[in-house]
XYZ file of C-alpha atoms in Angstrom:
426
model
C 45.428 123.282 7.476
C 42.481 123.147 5.089
C 40.081 126.064 4.688
C 38.127 128.142 2.288
C 39.343 131.009 0.157
C 37.709 134.133 1.557
C 37.186 136.991 -0.836
C 37.292 140.493 0.642
C 34.742 143.010 -0.649
C 32.837 145.989 0.734
C 29.567 144.139 1.147
C 30.791 140.868 2.669
C 28.233 139.017 0.511
C 30.879 136.791 -1.037
C 32.011 135.707 2.371
C 28.494 134.855 3.537
C 27.828 132.826 0.404
C 31.127 130.985 0.642
C 30.413 129.982 4.238
C 26.889 128.831 3.423
C 28.258 126.693 0.570
C 30.773 125.006 2.739
C 28.080 122.957 4.401
C 30.058 120.924 6.933
C 32.177 123.719 8.426
C 29.880 124.696 11.284
C 29.188 121.076 12.184
C 32.930 120.644 12.578
C 33.053 123.553 15.016
C 34.834 125.913 12.688
C 33.856 129.556 12.940
C 34.875 132.810 11.299
C 33.845 136.095 12.912
C 34.158 139.248 10.852
C 33.289 142.875 10.466
C 33.584 145.432 7.688
C 34.505 148.977 8.533
C 33.281 151.664 6.144
C 35.604 154.666 6.212
C 33.016 156.890 4.566
C 30.645 156.546 7.557
C 31.613 158.753 10.483
C 29.288 157.056 13.029
C 31.314 154.555 15.049
C 28.374 152.173 15.300
C 26.879 152.208 11.820
C 30.243 152.131 10.073
C 30.788 148.549 11.406
C 28.837 145.726 9.785
C 28.891 142.071 10.756
C 30.181 139.476 8.257
C 30.497 135.649 8.017
C 29.396 133.794 11.183
C 28.952 137.092 13.047
C 25.840 137.978 11.030
C 22.809 137.923 13.345
C 24.843 138.049 16.538
C 24.144 140.523 19.304
C 26.999 142.918 20.207
C 28.414 143.180 23.681
C 28.270 146.394 25.750
C 28.695 147.677 29.270
C 25.450 148.688 30.981
C 26.521 151.858 32.785
C 23.219 152.102 34.645
C 23.331 148.683 36.239
C 27.099 148.459 36.372
C 27.030 145.059 34.583
C 28.498 143.845 31.367
C 26.144 142.388 28.758
C 28.046 139.815 26.691
C 25.360 139.679 23.988
C 26.175 136.638 21.882
C 29.844 136.504 22.993
C 29.930 134.958 26.426
C 31.156 131.532 25.203
C 33.273 132.728 22.221
C 36.220 130.440 21.543
C 38.693 133.279 21.916
C 37.834 134.224 25.549
C 40.969 134.039 27.742
C 41.184 132.628 31.265
C 42.867 134.278 34.334
C 45.618 132.241 35.900
C 48.767 132.331 37.998
C 51.655 131.588 35.682
C 55.011 130.410 37.056
C 58.038 132.108 35.632
C 58.977 128.882 33.856
C 55.839 129.344 31.713
C 53.692 126.689 33.392
C 50.207 127.482 34.672
C 50.118 126.877 38.433
C 46.326 127.229 38.733
C 43.376 129.143 37.324
C 41.568 131.985 39.023
C 37.891 132.736 39.699
C 37.280 135.374 37.037
C 34.721 137.191 39.278
C 36.994 137.230 42.362
C 40.652 136.962 41.518
C 41.540 136.638 45.161
C 40.253 133.103 44.836
C 41.323 130.073 42.827
C 38.644 128.330 40.854
C 38.288 125.827 43.744
C 37.517 128.699 46.132
C 40.776 128.707 48.102
C 42.971 131.796 48.412
C 45.088 132.805 45.421
C 48.532 134.461 45.237
C 47.535 137.492 43.154
C 48.844 139.901 45.890
C 51.899 137.801 46.877
C 54.923 139.727 45.690
C 57.121 136.780 46.644
C 55.212 134.374 44.340
C 57.450 132.917 41.588
C 55.253 134.098 38.787
C 52.569 136.519 37.726
C 48.847 136.986 37.369
C 48.119 136.571 33.642
C 45.401 135.960 31.080
C 45.821 132.685 29.123
C 44.779 132.855 25.450
C 44.038 129.726 23.512
C 41.484 127.245 24.892
C 43.690 124.205 24.549
C 41.929 123.137 21.347
C 41.695 126.304 19.247
C 44.184 129.011 18.691
C 43.165 132.386 17.225
C 43.790 133.187 13.642
C 43.287 136.698 12.328
C 43.175 138.486 9.036
C 42.958 142.111 7.829
C 41.703 142.585 4.255
C 41.749 146.182 3.042
C 39.193 147.147 0.429
C 40.422 147.301 -3.119
C 41.175 150.911 -3.946
C 40.451 152.142 -0.418
C 42.802 150.969 2.305
C 41.004 153.087 4.860
C 38.119 150.615 4.744
C 38.671 146.930 5.572
C 37.256 143.614 6.617
C 38.622 142.158 9.903
C 38.350 138.528 10.810
C 39.145 136.090 13.577
C 38.722 132.321 13.231
C 39.551 129.123 15.106
C 41.278 127.634 12.064
C 43.304 128.911 9.102
C 40.446 129.683 6.778
C 42.819 130.793 3.969
C 46.508 131.400 3.494
C 46.211 135.056 4.613
C 45.056 134.237 8.176
C 47.884 134.735 10.677
C 48.560 133.035 14.070
C 51.527 135.182 15.009
C 50.390 135.646 18.611
C 51.017 131.963 19.170
C 54.486 131.841 17.639
C 57.585 131.629 19.824
C 60.981 133.250 19.230
C 62.102 130.185 17.241
C 59.083 130.349 14.942
C 57.247 127.395 16.489
C 53.463 127.376 17.003
C 52.382 127.009 20.595
C 48.893 126.425 22.135
C 48.848 129.512 24.345
C 50.126 133.022 24.852
C 49.745 135.230 27.913
C 48.967 138.837 28.656
C 49.101 140.653 31.995
C 46.116 141.191 34.223
C 47.733 144.243 35.859
C 49.681 147.292 34.991
C 53.395 146.700 35.538
C 55.110 147.079 38.912
C 58.771 146.697 39.783
C 59.816 144.333 42.536
C 62.966 144.451 44.726
C 64.753 142.132 42.243
C 64.148 144.562 39.396
C 61.627 142.304 37.717
C 58.577 143.742 36.033
C 55.556 142.027 37.619
C 51.827 141.581 37.257
C 50.781 141.409 40.883
C 47.788 142.920 42.733
C 48.082 145.776 45.234
C 51.195 147.353 43.754
C 52.169 150.860 42.658
C 52.694 151.092 38.905
C 56.163 151.428 37.407
C 56.990 154.915 36.068
C 59.815 157.171 34.871
C 61.831 154.445 33.131
C 63.158 154.194 29.542
C 61.994 151.592 27.098
C 65.296 149.797 27.368
C 65.031 149.633 31.136
C 61.475 148.306 30.985
C 62.410 145.654 28.450
C 65.327 144.570 30.676
C 63.008 144.365 33.740
C 60.454 142.318 31.758
C 63.111 139.915 30.388
C 64.410 139.373 33.912
C 61.416 137.081 34.446
C 62.912 134.522 32.099
C 62.786 133.172 28.559
C 59.893 134.508 26.429
C 59.057 137.508 28.572
C 58.689 140.988 27.097
C 56.706 144.158 27.575
C 53.381 144.406 25.830
C 53.638 143.649 22.102
C 51.853 145.370 19.197
C 50.712 142.041 17.763
C 48.744 141.306 20.929
C 47.160 144.775 21.067
C 46.299 144.399 17.367
C 44.447 141.159 17.974
C 42.696 142.477 21.119
C 41.592 145.648 19.251
C 40.163 143.533 16.409
C 38.243 141.447 18.952
C 36.889 144.575 20.681
C 35.602 145.944 17.387
C 33.965 142.623 16.580
C 32.401 142.165 20.016
C 31.173 145.711 20.344
C 30.288 146.326 16.694
C 31.745 149.820 17.020
C 35.007 151.774 16.682
C 34.237 153.735 19.860
C 35.609 151.516 22.637
C 34.893 154.122 25.286
C 31.175 154.084 24.457
C 31.010 150.303 24.502
C 33.404 149.187 27.250
C 33.898 152.307 29.438
C 35.832 155.536 29.712
C 38.772 154.195 31.713
C 40.697 156.264 34.272
C 40.810 159.359 32.039
C 39.081 162.403 33.584
C 41.500 163.307 36.304
C 44.140 165.872 37.217
C 47.728 165.490 35.905
C 48.925 164.009 39.119
C 50.852 160.750 39.470
C 49.508 160.350 43.027
C 46.085 159.636 41.501
C 47.230 156.490 39.637
C 45.128 153.470 40.405
C 47.139 150.718 42.122
C 46.865 147.290 40.651
C 43.949 145.157 41.660
C 41.167 147.714 41.948
C 38.963 145.591 39.581
C 39.683 142.158 41.044
C 35.961 141.488 41.508
C 34.778 142.955 38.168
C 34.894 139.882 35.937
C 36.557 139.887 32.478
C 34.883 143.110 31.360
C 33.892 146.172 33.326
C 33.759 149.939 32.892
C 32.011 153.173 33.803
C 31.284 156.391 31.987
C 32.690 159.103 34.233
C 36.395 158.470 33.629
C 37.186 157.998 37.308
C 37.442 154.265 38.040
C 39.272 152.416 35.291
C 38.264 149.910 32.623
C 38.803 146.152 32.250
C 38.729 144.193 28.950
C 39.526 140.496 28.525
C 40.492 140.397 32.174
C 43.194 143.127 31.742
C 42.960 146.166 34.023
C 43.434 149.670 32.554
C 43.855 148.481 28.967
C 43.471 152.176 28.289
C 43.556 155.081 30.704
C 45.495 155.384 33.979
C 48.952 155.283 32.352
C 50.543 155.013 28.876
C 51.479 151.425 28.128
C 54.829 151.166 26.277
C 54.416 148.649 23.435
C 57.141 146.807 21.526
C 56.770 146.109 17.823
C 55.608 149.500 16.480
C 57.947 152.310 15.634
C 57.322 155.559 13.744
C 60.771 156.213 12.199
C 60.892 159.745 10.667
C 57.245 159.417 9.633
C 57.294 155.830 8.413
C 55.574 153.137 10.414
C 57.741 150.004 11.051
C 56.229 146.897 12.558
C 57.300 143.573 14.009
C 54.547 141.065 14.769
C 56.516 138.315 16.404
C 59.667 137.935 18.473
C 60.652 135.458 15.707
C 61.227 136.305 12.028
C 58.159 134.373 10.930
C 56.295 137.652 10.362
C 58.664 138.507 7.546
C 60.906 140.825 9.590
C 64.675 140.295 9.838
C 65.115 141.174 13.476
C 65.121 138.444 16.150
C 63.308 139.828 19.215
C 62.391 143.490 19.630
C 64.572 146.612 19.591
C 64.079 150.319 20.163
C 64.783 151.796 16.737
C 62.985 149.508 14.266
C 66.081 147.906 12.790
C 64.964 144.817 10.837
C 61.302 145.723 11.194
C 58.880 145.814 8.225
C 58.195 149.251 6.699
C 54.621 150.168 6.000
C 54.276 152.341 2.807
C 52.023 155.371 2.897
C 51.843 155.341 6.676
C 52.896 158.913 7.536
C 50.317 160.514 9.845
C 48.889 163.904 8.861
C 46.557 166.451 10.539
C 46.922 167.685 14.128
C 49.159 165.865 16.526
C 47.125 165.412 19.671
C 43.901 165.313 17.707
C 41.433 162.474 17.061
C 41.805 159.626 14.547
C 39.697 159.854 11.389
C 41.361 157.321 9.105
C 43.313 154.129 9.671
C 45.589 152.710 7.016
C 44.697 149.007 6.905
C 47.291 146.519 5.738
C 47.711 142.797 6.215
C 50.112 143.686 9.090
C 48.006 146.067 11.100
C 46.025 149.322 11.375
C 47.899 152.561 11.399
C 46.343 156.043 12.039
C 47.080 158.323 9.102
C 44.533 161.123 9.262
C 44.329 162.850 12.608
C 41.388 165.097 11.671
C 38.438 163.425 13.525
C 36.534 164.233 16.668
C 35.634 162.878 20.090
C 32.424 161.333 18.749
C 33.159 160.314 15.183
C 35.200 157.686 13.245
C 37.691 156.408 15.883
C 37.068 158.743 18.827
C 40.559 158.167 20.232
C 43.566 160.404 20.074
C 46.919 160.243 18.270
C 50.174 162.116 18.945
C 52.914 161.916 16.301
C 56.241 163.400 15.446
C 57.666 162.618 11.997
C 61.091 164.085 12.862
C 62.107 161.407 15.420
C 62.257 157.648 15.925
C 59.196 157.136 18.138
C 58.482 154.062 20.247
C 54.747 153.412 20.503
C 52.710 154.107 23.627
C 49.071 153.010 23.795
C 45.954 153.771 25.827
C 46.561 157.132 27.387
C 47.096 158.451 30.856
C 44.699 159.433 33.622
C 44.306 163.071 32.459
C 43.767 162.425 28.717
C 39.955 162.693 28.738
C 38.057 161.605 25.574
C 41.351 160.863 23.812
C 41.723 157.656 25.836
C 40.635 154.385 24.227
C 41.886 151.148 22.717
C 43.292 152.918 19.652
C 44.804 155.977 21.436
C 48.484 155.961 20.378
C 51.448 158.162 21.090
C 54.061 158.169 18.357
C 55.640 161.264 19.766
C 58.144 159.877 22.236
C 61.573 158.365 21.677
C 62.487 155.157 23.491
C 64.731 157.024 25.877
C 61.977 159.286 27.156
C 61.148 158.522 30.829
C 58.105 160.227 32.355
C 55.767 159.571 35.245
C 52.808 159.020 32.951
C 54.552 156.281 30.925
C 54.835 152.747 32.202
C 55.353 149.226 30.835
C 52.363 146.975 30.648
C 54.078 144.188 32.540
C 55.647 141.024 31.218
C 54.120 139.121 28.316
C 55.144 135.551 27.650
C 54.963 133.916 24.224
C 55.313 130.342 23.270
C 56.455 128.517 26.412
C 53.613 126.015 26.625
């Protein structure tokens, strides 16, 4: 695909000028949204600056007083996903009313709570015309600062479309993420269905087996998808404090598994919803409890004896040598200089930005500065990533909250799988 060569710098001026000079790009419907994150600024809002076509746009935010979400300039962004019922063969059965998931778009009753339905409630990414390309450009000489971009075309050779790549390395028009936390049905399939009790106390291998039981292309939540969603949340909210912008999530509760939210508590909340007491969950891009309620086991990120290893596709198109995901990082890509330091269980101060992701390295922040989310780590084990945090994690919960302190075989009530993800069927 054709595009422009985007130059990363700390001011973003080169990008703005390049886009102005292109002339016909916007008339062709091509857009590049970007932000720059300044690691020297501790304020989650002021450290994020808009770049490229994002300049002049209004950030999105939850209005906690009115209980409504203000999309700012983002309501019709090309990357917004659509809720649907997806058959297990990978075909969309029908789309859902995003403001009342119990209804199809035509107003008739949906199957979101039908455990016997041959499929799952999912979010469809890719609007049928545009797929989502993303790029991470660390600052020269300071990889803790970076420019993050998403575009609806491959603006230069460094933009990646790995979320839309199937296990054979082929580009597809859609990928799917779950609306609900995972639940286990009587056939030992991991499901995304409303009204269910969340899965718990299973190992990573068990959860991956339950997800794959749905059919070809299914997997537990993948790091590449969380990476893209987190980039989008930073861009939309113009902040590295997702709790402040989107809501606290189910985070201020006792350590009691009986308090877990069942799936479907936010069926009438639209694509985004949250509150600021930590008692009722959060919803982003149509996904319930993206953080809070329960840790979400996530394939594709391993901390192996202090070294981050990543895999950004079930295929080898990301540069890895492993086909599909595993539990020890064999064949994954090693990230140099990625060993976390500071206090395990503390707050994230610095991320190491590379072309392959963002990795917390300095755990010396606070609940109101830098990335006000927590990080647990253990450099003496092979840790399988958990994201989001559980219902008793308090201010640590958020989109960036990551646990790199648990081996794949650890099975606890506060760990679950984030239900089946399907890549590259359509």
